[in-house]
Short mmCIF file of C-alpha atoms in Angstrom, two decimals:
data_model
loop_
_atom_site.label_atom_id
_atom_site.label_comp_id
_atom_site.label_asym_id
_atom_site.label_seq_id
_atom_site.Cartn_x
_atom_site.Cartn_y
_atom_site.Cartn_z
CA LEU A 1 0.06 0.02 0.04
CA GLU A 2 2.88 2.28 0.61
CA HIS A 3 4.12 1.50 -2.71
CA PHE A 4 0.92 2.25 -4.62
CA THR A 5 -0.15 5.12 -2.41
CA PRO A 6 -3.82 4.77 -3.57
CA VAL A 7 -5.87 7.98 -3.77
CA GLU A 8 -8.99 5.96 -2.68
CA LEU A 9 -8.80 2.74 -0.68
CA LEU A 10 -11.51 0.41 0.02
CA GLY A 11 -11.11 -2.41 2.60
CA LEU A 12 -13.69 -5.20 3.10
CA THR A 13 -13.64 -8.03 5.71
CA ALA A 14 -15.76 -10.50 7.33
CA THR A 15 -13.54 -10.97 10.43
CA PRO A 16 -12.77 -7.41 11.80
CA GLU A 17 -11.55 -8.88 15.09
CA ARG A 18 -8.08 -10.18 13.85
CA ALA A 19 -6.62 -13.16 15.74
CA ASP A 20 -3.04 -12.21 14.92
CA GLY A 21 -3.41 -8.90 16.71
CA LEU A 22 -2.18 -6.69 13.78
CA GLN A 23 -3.63 -3.34 13.26
CA ILE A 24 -5.19 -2.41 9.94
CA LEU A 25 -7.33 0.54 10.68
CA HIS A 26 -4.56 3.00 10.28
CA TRP A 27 -4.69 2.46 6.54
CA PHE A 28 -8.18 3.89 6.70
CA ASP A 29 -7.79 6.94 8.88
CA ASP A 30 -8.58 4.82 11.90
CA ARG A 31 -12.22 4.56 11.17
CA ILE A 32 -14.77 2.15 9.88
CA ALA A 33 -17.08 3.69 7.24
CA ALA A 34 -19.78 1.17 7.39
CA GLU A 35 -20.40 -1.91 9.49
CA LEU A 36 -23.06 -4.74 9.30
CA ARG A 37 -22.73 -7.19 12.00
CA LEU A 38 -24.14 -10.91 11.83
CA TRP A 39 -27.16 -10.25 13.96
CA ASP A 40 -28.14 -7.13 12.10
CA ALA A 41 -27.57 -8.96 8.72
CA ILE A 42 -29.96 -11.61 9.97
CA ASP A 43 -32.61 -9.13 11.12
CA GLN A 44 -32.37 -7.31 7.81
CA GLY A 45 -32.88 -10.52 5.85
CA TYR A 46 -29.28 -10.67 4.26
CA LEU A 47 -28.59 -13.87 6.03
CA CYS A 48 -30.56 -16.89 6.98
CA PRO A 49 -31.87 -17.21 10.73
CA PHE A 50 -30.54 -20.18 12.69
CA THR A 51 -31.66 -22.52 15.54
CA TYR A 52 -28.80 -23.26 17.84
CA PHE A 53 -28.57 -26.38 19.99
CA GLY A 54 -25.74 -26.62 22.54
CA ILE A 55 -25.90 -30.25 23.37
CA PHE A 56 -24.03 -31.71 26.32
CA ASP A 57 -22.30 -34.92 25.07
CA GLY A 58 -20.88 -36.17 28.32
CA LEU A 59 -17.13 -36.10 27.21
CA ASP A 60 -14.68 -35.55 29.98
CA LEU A 61 -11.85 -33.55 28.48
CA THR A 62 -9.67 -33.22 31.63
CA SER A 63 -7.47 -36.07 30.63
CA VAL A 64 -6.72 -34.46 27.31
CA PRO A 65 -3.62 -32.36 27.32
CA TRP A 66 -4.20 -28.57 26.68
CA LYS A 67 -1.56 -25.92 25.97
CA ARG A 68 -2.06 -22.13 25.98
CA GLY A 69 -2.00 -20.86 22.40
CA ILE A 70 -2.32 -24.20 20.92
CA GLY A 71 -5.49 -25.73 22.55
CA TYR A 72 -6.30 -29.41 22.94
CA ASP A 73 -3.80 -32.12 21.88
CA VAL A 74 -5.32 -33.41 18.59
CA GLU A 75 -4.31 -36.98 18.99
CA GLY A 76 -5.48 -37.14 22.57
CA LEU A 77 -8.80 -35.58 21.56
CA THR A 78 -9.24 -37.95 18.60
CA SER A 79 -8.53 -41.02 20.78
CA LEU A 80 -11.02 -39.98 23.23
CA ILE A 81 -13.71 -39.27 20.72
CA THR A 82 -13.22 -42.48 18.56
CA ALA A 83 -12.38 -44.82 21.45
CA ASN A 84 -15.89 -46.41 20.83
CA ASP A 85 -18.90 -45.82 18.71
CA LEU A 86 -21.07 -44.39 21.71
CA TRP A 87 -20.23 -40.75 21.06
CA ALA A 88 -20.68 -40.90 17.27
CA LYS A 89 -24.03 -42.76 17.59
CA PHE A 90 -25.04 -40.15 20.06
CA VAL A 91 -24.27 -37.46 17.35
CA LEU A 92 -26.28 -39.45 14.92
CA LYS A 93 -29.18 -39.74 17.33
CA GLN A 94 -29.24 -35.85 17.86
CA VAL A 95 -29.07 -35.34 14.06
CA HIS A 96 -32.24 -37.45 13.65
CA GLU A 97 -34.03 -35.68 16.51
CA HIS A 98 -33.11 -32.06 15.25
CA SER A 99 -33.12 -32.38 11.43
CA ASP A 100 -36.35 -31.47 9.71
CA ASP A 101 -35.62 -33.99 7.09
CA ILE A 102 -32.65 -36.33 6.88
CA THR A 103 -33.40 -37.21 3.23
CA THR A 104 -33.01 -33.61 2.13
CA MET A 105 -30.31 -32.48 4.72
CA LYS A 106 -27.09 -30.77 3.53
CA ALA A 107 -24.73 -30.75 6.32
CA LEU A 108 -21.22 -29.83 7.24
CA GLY A 109 -19.42 -31.44 10.03
CA PHE A 110 -16.25 -29.74 11.58
CA CYS A 111 -13.91 -32.38 13.12
CA VAL A 112 -10.97 -32.68 15.26
CA SER A 113 -8.69 -34.48 12.91
CA VAL A 114 -8.50 -36.44 9.63
CA ASP A 115 -9.01 -39.64 11.46
CA HIS A 116 -11.97 -38.20 13.37
CA ALA A 117 -13.61 -37.10 9.90
CA ARG A 118 -13.11 -40.44 8.25
CA TYR A 119 -14.46 -42.14 11.42
CA MET A 120 -17.61 -39.99 11.48
CA ALA A 121 -18.21 -40.51 7.75
CA ARG A 122 -17.97 -44.31 8.33
CA ILE A 123 -20.51 -44.13 11.17
CA PHE A 124 -23.02 -42.03 9.24
CA ASN A 125 -22.62 -44.14 6.03
CA ASP A 126 -23.20 -47.27 8.09
CA ALA A 127 -26.46 -45.68 9.33
CA GLY A 128 -27.55 -45.09 5.72
CA ILE A 129 -26.64 -41.24 5.55
CA THR A 130 -24.39 -40.73 2.65
CA SER A 131 -21.29 -38.96 3.95
CA GLU A 132 -17.82 -38.14 2.81
CA ALA A 133 -14.65 -36.90 4.68
CA ILE A 134 -12.35 -34.41 2.98
CA TRP A 135 -9.31 -32.34 4.31
CA ALA A 136 -6.69 -29.98 3.21
CA SER A 137 -4.56 -32.57 1.38
CA THR A 138 -7.60 -34.04 -0.47
CA ALA A 139 -6.97 -33.58 -4.22
CA PRO A 140 -8.77 -30.50 -5.51
CA ASP A 141 -10.79 -32.33 -8.08
CA GLU A 142 -11.98 -34.88 -5.43
CA ARG A 143 -12.82 -31.92 -3.08
CA ARG A 144 -14.61 -30.20 -5.77
CA SER A 145 -16.64 -33.28 -6.79
CA ALA A 146 -17.59 -33.92 -3.15
CA LEU A 147 -18.94 -30.42 -2.70
CA GLN A 148 -20.91 -30.84 -5.98
CA ARG A 149 -22.49 -34.01 -4.61
CA LEU A 150 -23.46 -32.26 -1.40
CA ALA A 151 -25.03 -29.41 -3.39
CA ALA A 152 -26.86 -31.84 -5.44
CA GLY A 153 -28.05 -33.78 -2.54
CA THR A 154 -26.56 -37.10 -3.35
CA THR A 155 -24.20 -36.63 -0.40
CA LYS A 156 -25.89 -35.51 2.94
CA VAL A 157 -22.88 -34.74 5.07
CA ILE A 158 -19.43 -33.72 4.44
CA PHE A 159 -16.92 -34.01 7.48
CA SER A 160 -13.95 -31.80 7.13
CA VAL A 161 -10.86 -30.67 9.26
CA ASP A 162 -9.87 -26.90 9.37
CA LEU A 163 -10.96 -26.62 5.67
CA PHE A 164 -14.35 -24.83 5.23
CA ASN A 165 -14.02 -22.25 7.96
CA GLU A 166 -14.23 -19.70 5.05
CA GLY A 167 -14.31 -19.49 1.35
CA LEU A 168 -17.04 -22.18 0.84
CA ASP A 169 -20.06 -21.08 -1.10
CA ILE A 170 -23.00 -23.63 -0.97
CA PRO A 171 -26.03 -21.69 -0.23
CA SER A 172 -28.25 -24.73 0.37
CA ILE A 173 -26.35 -25.94 3.43
CA ASP A 174 -28.94 -26.19 6.15
CA THR A 175 -27.09 -28.01 9.02
CA VAL A 176 -23.76 -27.37 10.68
CA LEU A 177 -22.36 -29.91 13.15
CA LEU A 178 -19.73 -28.58 15.43
CA LEU A 179 -17.91 -31.77 16.58
CA ARG A 180 -14.79 -30.31 18.17
CA PRO A 181 -14.22 -28.02 21.15
CA THR A 182 -14.72 -24.30 20.24
CA GLU A 183 -11.51 -22.60 21.23
CA SER A 184 -11.79 -19.32 18.93
CA ALA A 185 -14.77 -16.94 18.61
CA VAL A 186 -13.56 -16.15 15.07
CA VAL A 187 -13.39 -19.70 14.07
CA PHE A 188 -16.85 -20.35 15.65
CA LEU A 189 -18.33 -17.52 13.62
CA GLN A 190 -16.75 -18.62 10.41
CA GLN A 191 -18.06 -22.11 10.82
CA LEU A 192 -21.45 -20.93 11.61
CA GLY A 193 -21.41 -18.70 8.68
CA ARG A 194 -21.07 -21.61 6.14
CA GLY A 195 -24.68 -22.23 6.50
CA LEU A 196 -26.09 -18.67 6.74
CA ARG A 197 -26.35 -18.11 3.22
CA LEU A 198 -29.85 -17.55 1.73
CA SER A 199 -31.37 -20.25 -0.53
CA PRO A 200 -35.10 -19.69 -1.09
CA GLU A 201 -35.00 -21.72 -4.23
CA THR A 202 -34.35 -24.85 -2.16
CA GLY A 203 -36.91 -24.06 0.43
CA LYS A 204 -34.40 -23.51 3.09
CA SER A 205 -35.81 -21.24 5.79
CA CYS A 206 -33.50 -21.78 8.85
CA LEU A 207 -30.04 -23.18 9.73
CA THR A 208 -29.76 -25.86 12.24
CA VAL A 209 -26.64 -25.82 14.35
CA LEU A 210 -25.80 -28.63 16.62
CA ASP A 211 -22.86 -27.78 18.98
CA PHE A 212 -21.58 -30.75 20.91
CA ILE A 213 -20.22 -29.42 24.32
CA GLY A 214 -18.05 -31.61 26.52
CA GLN A 215 -17.59 -29.06 29.39
#
C-alpha cells in the first residue's frame, strides 16, 4: 500500500476482530465507514436465521492435554472421541432428532482431525446417511466433486478438518455440526457462517446448528 499510495482505498472484511493482533485501521484513517454485524444482517434479511442447540455430550476432556496458544492435543482428543462408537452414535441420534428431514439434509461437520472425519463418515454411512470426509490434502478435483455432490443432495454430510471455515459457497447448506471444542470466537463464527447463506429456491428457511459441548 505504501508503494501504490492509492488515492482511494476500500477495505472489506468478514472478520474485523483479527486473531493475529495486527492493526489495519491506520490504513483507513482509523475509522470504519460502514459496518453490518451478523445479528443485524440476519434481522435485515441478508442472512438466514438459525436455531442453535448446545448439546452436552458427556465427554470428560480433563485427561486431554491442553496448552495455551495451541489448545487441546489433537491426537488425545481424537483418541477420546473415537475410542468407541457411543459418542458418534449419540451425534447421529441428535441429528435425527433435530433435522427437519434427513433425506434432504445438506450438512457440514467440523471435526478434530482427519481420523475423526473419516471415522464420522463411516459411522454415518453405516447408518444409511451418505457422507464423505475431506481435508486440506484431499486432491482439488476430489474436493470439488464432493462439494458438488453435497450441493446436489446425493451426499448428505461432508466431514472436514480446518478446511471450510471460510471461502465455501454452498447456499443450500442447512445443517452445521460442531464436533470439536470451540477454542476461537472467530473460528466459531466462520463455521457458523458456512450455513447462513440464503437459499429460497431450495426451500431453506432456517439453519440448524448442533454444537456438541463436553464441558
